[in-house]
Amino acid sequence: MLKEYMAKTAQLEQFDEELYKVIDGEPQNDKYLIATSEQPISAFHADEWLVAKDLPIRYAGFSSCYRREAGSAGKDAWGIFRVHQFEKIEQFVLTDPEKSWEAFDEMINYSEEFYKSLGVPYRVVAIVSGALNNAAAKKYDLEAWFPFQGEYKEKKYVHALNSTLCATERALCCLLENFQTEDGFKVPEPLRKYLPGAVDFIPFTKELPKNSTSATWGKEDQGKSKKAKKAPAAATTGASEAADKIKELAV
C-alpha cells in the first residue's frame, strides 16, 4: 500500500516495529507490505460519501500478511506459530455508529461459531484499555449548520470494525495439538470433506524429532525421562495416499 493510505489505517509505531517497507528510490512511491487485510479494505471507500441505506457494508478478506514482529524474539518463536509471512481471514464492516456494537457482536459470534465447528477449546478475553492502541488522544465533533432547520447538526463518520476469523498457520498448530493421538492426527469432522478420500485419521509416518518442542514438552509434562513411543512406520493405504495428495494441493 502507498504510505499515504497506510498512514490513515495503521498506527505510527507500526511503521517501524511491524511493517516491511518497499522502496524504489523515489520517496513518493514508498509502499508498505500489509500486516492485515483490513488495511487495504479500509481504503476501498477512501474519500467517498456513504449513504445510510447502503450500510452496513461487509467484507471478508483473505490475504497474505507480512509483519516484522520486532521485539518478539524468543516469544513463541517455534515452528509456524510466529512467522513473518502468514495467511489470514479478516472480517470488516462499515456501519452506522448507532449500530456498531451490533456489528461487533455479530463478528464475534461468527468467530465463535468457526471455532465451535472445529471442536477447538477457546475463550473470549476482554482486552484492557491500557493495551489498546492510542488512535484517539482528543476528539472534536464537527457540527454543520442546517439553515432550513435552523440548527447545528453533527456530521457523523461511519464506524469501521474488523475481526480476525482465522490465522491459518496458528489454527493448524492449535488443531494439531488438540487432535493428535499417539499414532496420528484425528481430522475434525468439518475438515474431512476437503481431504482426498474424506479420511478421518492421518497416521504419523515417521518418529518425532528428538529436539522438537513437542518432544521436550512431553517429557516435562510426564515429569520423567522416557523414550518417546515410536509412531507406526507405515500408514494405511487410504490415509497415506491422502497425505501425499495434500502436499500437491494448492489454494
XYZ file of C-alpha atoms in Angstrom:
251
model
C 0.000 0.000 0.000
C 1.103 3.569 -0.622
C 2.269 5.324 2.536
C -0.490 7.913 2.051
C -3.170 5.278 2.652
C -1.249 3.118 5.104
C -0.783 6.161 7.358
C -4.564 6.512 7.604
C -5.164 2.977 8.815
C -2.004 1.887 10.673
C -0.654 3.210 13.952
C 2.510 5.283 13.619
C 4.531 2.942 15.828
C 3.635 0.080 13.485
C 5.697 1.618 10.682
C 8.977 0.905 12.479
C 8.025 -2.125 14.566
C 5.810 -4.206 12.289
C 5.693 -3.109 8.660
C 8.011 -4.009 5.802
C 8.847 -1.031 3.593
C 9.289 -1.331 -0.178
C 11.307 1.446 -1.842
C 12.417 2.211 -5.400
C 14.463 5.364 -4.811
C 11.510 7.733 -5.212
C 10.051 8.745 -1.794
C 6.620 9.430 -3.282
C 6.465 5.800 -4.392
C 7.247 4.288 -0.981
C 4.971 1.383 -0.198
C 4.382 -0.967 2.718
C 3.502 -4.652 2.743
C 0.168 -5.109 4.502
C 0.118 -6.512 8.034
C -3.580 -7.418 7.789
C -6.181 -7.313 5.017
C -8.265 -4.735 6.896
C -5.687 -2.123 5.841
C -6.360 -2.243 2.068
C -10.073 -2.940 2.632
C -10.391 0.215 4.722
C -9.030 2.186 1.752
C -11.698 0.907 -0.661
C -14.043 3.743 0.293
C -11.464 6.466 0.947
C -12.817 9.978 0.238
C -16.223 8.505 -0.581
C -19.617 9.623 0.739
C -21.629 6.682 2.031
C -25.423 6.653 2.103
C -27.167 5.328 5.216
C -29.378 2.967 3.215
C -26.260 1.198 1.865
C -24.989 0.343 5.352
C -23.731 -1.942 6.687
C -21.079 -2.771 4.091
C -19.462 -6.101 4.902
C -16.220 -7.573 3.588
C -14.342 -10.820 4.115
C -10.652 -10.530 3.327
C -8.278 -13.430 2.695
C -4.687 -12.392 2.122
C -1.046 -12.965 2.826
C 0.121 -10.755 5.690
C 3.642 -9.558 6.487
C 4.924 -8.462 9.888
C 8.413 -7.809 11.164
C 7.333 -8.691 14.727
C 10.126 -6.519 16.135
C 10.773 -7.185 19.806
C 9.125 -10.594 19.748
C 12.327 -12.631 19.509
C 12.082 -15.743 21.650
C 8.344 -15.298 22.173
C 6.527 -18.356 20.804
C 9.166 -18.369 18.065
C 8.841 -22.061 17.238
C 7.520 -23.740 14.118
C 4.880 -21.768 12.216
C 3.238 -20.143 15.252
C 5.028 -16.787 14.812
C 6.253 -16.113 11.280
C 6.898 -13.038 9.157
C 4.507 -14.115 6.387
C 1.185 -15.812 7.074
C -2.328 -16.138 5.687
C -5.317 -14.628 7.476
C -9.081 -14.331 7.096
C -10.437 -10.988 8.257
C -13.954 -9.652 8.770
C -14.502 -5.967 8.062
C -17.658 -3.870 8.427
C -18.557 -0.246 7.751
C -21.667 0.552 9.752
C -23.849 3.280 11.194
C -22.345 4.485 14.516
C -25.577 3.652 16.348
C -25.347 0.047 15.170
C -21.630 -0.600 15.526
C -21.971 -2.632 18.732
C -24.469 -4.889 16.960
C -21.920 -5.423 14.190
C -19.233 -6.039 16.812
C -21.294 -8.770 18.482
C -22.161 -10.267 15.100
C -18.497 -10.642 14.123
C -17.620 -12.140 17.496
C -20.408 -14.677 17.021
C -19.088 -15.637 13.574
C -15.629 -16.194 15.039
C -17.008 -18.258 17.910
C -19.092 -20.419 15.569
C -15.991 -21.085 13.470
C -14.034 -22.499 16.410
C -17.060 -24.311 17.802
C -17.490 -26.094 14.454
C -13.907 -27.366 14.689
C -14.341 -28.526 18.276
C -11.391 -26.427 19.448
C -11.447 -25.180 23.073
C -11.417 -21.378 23.248
C -12.154 -18.402 25.457
C -13.124 -14.793 24.844
C -10.811 -12.276 26.537
C -11.677 -8.603 27.020
C -8.541 -6.535 26.379
C -7.831 -3.849 28.996
C -7.865 -0.242 27.812
C -4.146 0.144 28.504
C -3.384 -2.481 25.858
C -5.443 -0.772 23.140
C -3.884 1.485 20.527
C -3.633 5.217 21.013
C -5.639 6.322 17.975
C -7.563 8.962 19.960
C -5.985 11.460 22.368
C -8.625 14.177 21.888
C -11.817 14.249 19.848
C -13.907 17.122 18.450
C -17.393 16.804 16.973
C -17.827 18.898 13.820
C -21.369 20.231 13.670
C -22.695 21.678 10.412
C -25.242 24.487 10.149
C -28.552 23.498 8.543
C -30.295 26.799 7.639
C -33.660 25.209 6.749
C -33.908 23.570 10.174
C -32.211 26.484 11.917
C -29.796 24.375 13.933
C -26.398 22.812 14.020
C -26.248 19.107 13.428
C -23.390 16.752 13.894
C -21.834 15.215 10.824
C -21.047 11.584 11.522
C -18.392 9.194 10.298
C -19.295 5.567 9.812
C -17.682 3.124 12.222
C -15.178 0.642 10.823
C -14.866 -2.683 12.622
C -12.672 -5.667 11.934
C -12.337 -9.130 13.412
C -9.817 -11.843 12.597
C -11.646 -15.073 11.893
C -8.623 -17.284 11.432
C -4.839 -17.023 11.069
C -4.259 -20.275 9.205
C -0.793 -21.179 10.499
C -1.760 -20.762 14.147
C -5.069 -22.519 13.577
C -3.141 -25.508 12.186
C -0.899 -25.521 15.272
C -3.973 -25.476 17.505
C -5.689 -28.299 15.596
C -2.577 -30.486 15.615
C -2.150 -30.055 19.373
C -5.804 -30.695 20.219
C -6.481 -33.620 17.906
C -3.228 -35.584 17.836
C -3.006 -39.053 19.334
C -0.021 -41.308 19.917
C -0.488 -42.736 16.448
C -1.518 -39.768 14.336
C -3.950 -36.918 13.780
C -7.731 -37.189 14.065
C -9.205 -34.923 11.382
C -12.042 -32.689 12.714
C -15.379 -33.518 11.097
C -15.861 -30.160 9.246
C -12.478 -30.529 7.501
C -12.772 -34.109 6.255
C -14.665 -33.223 3.077
C -11.709 -31.103 1.955
C -9.232 -34.007 2.129
C -8.768 -36.519 -0.709
C -10.815 -39.582 0.215
C -12.521 -37.727 3.084
C -10.271 -39.537 5.583
C -10.938 -39.114 9.300
C -7.456 -40.049 10.527
C -3.920 -39.350 9.265
C -1.275 -41.628 10.852
C 2.216 -40.446 11.718
C 4.696 -41.785 9.169
C 7.955 -41.079 10.987
C 9.256 -40.667 14.516
C 9.072 -37.250 16.190
C 12.443 -35.386 16.007
C 14.305 -35.621 19.311
C 14.908 -31.860 19.556
C 11.343 -30.789 18.747
C 9.405 -28.627 21.193
C 6.655 -31.251 21.292
C 9.099 -33.914 22.421
C 10.550 -31.607 25.080
C 7.108 -30.622 26.341
C 6.043 -34.255 26.507
C 8.985 -35.162 28.746
C 8.405 -32.218 31.079
C 4.704 -32.952 31.295
C 5.318 -36.555 32.287
C 7.810 -35.449 34.920
C 10.286 -38.147 33.944
C 12.701 -39.005 31.185
C 11.196 -41.564 28.946
C 11.833 -42.589 25.388
C 9.074 -41.364 23.115
C 6.806 -44.057 21.849
C 7.622 -44.738 18.239
C 4.813 -43.972 15.837
C 3.825 -46.581 13.230
C 6.293 -46.640 10.370
C 3.654 -47.245 7.712
C 0.247 -45.687 7.180
C -2.928 -47.314 5.998
C -3.332 -47.096 2.237
C -6.178 -44.557 2.142
C -4.703 -42.115 4.643
C -1.206 -42.436 3.176
C -2.485 -41.561 -0.282
C -4.412 -38.651 1.201
C -1.290 -37.321 2.893
C 0.602 -37.470 -0.408
C -2.187 -35.678 -2.260
C -2.428 -32.964 0.383
C 1.141 -31.957 -0.468
C 0.025 -31.351 -4.059
C -2.985 -29.207 -3.158
C -2.857 -25.510 -3.979
C -5.220 -22.839 -2.681
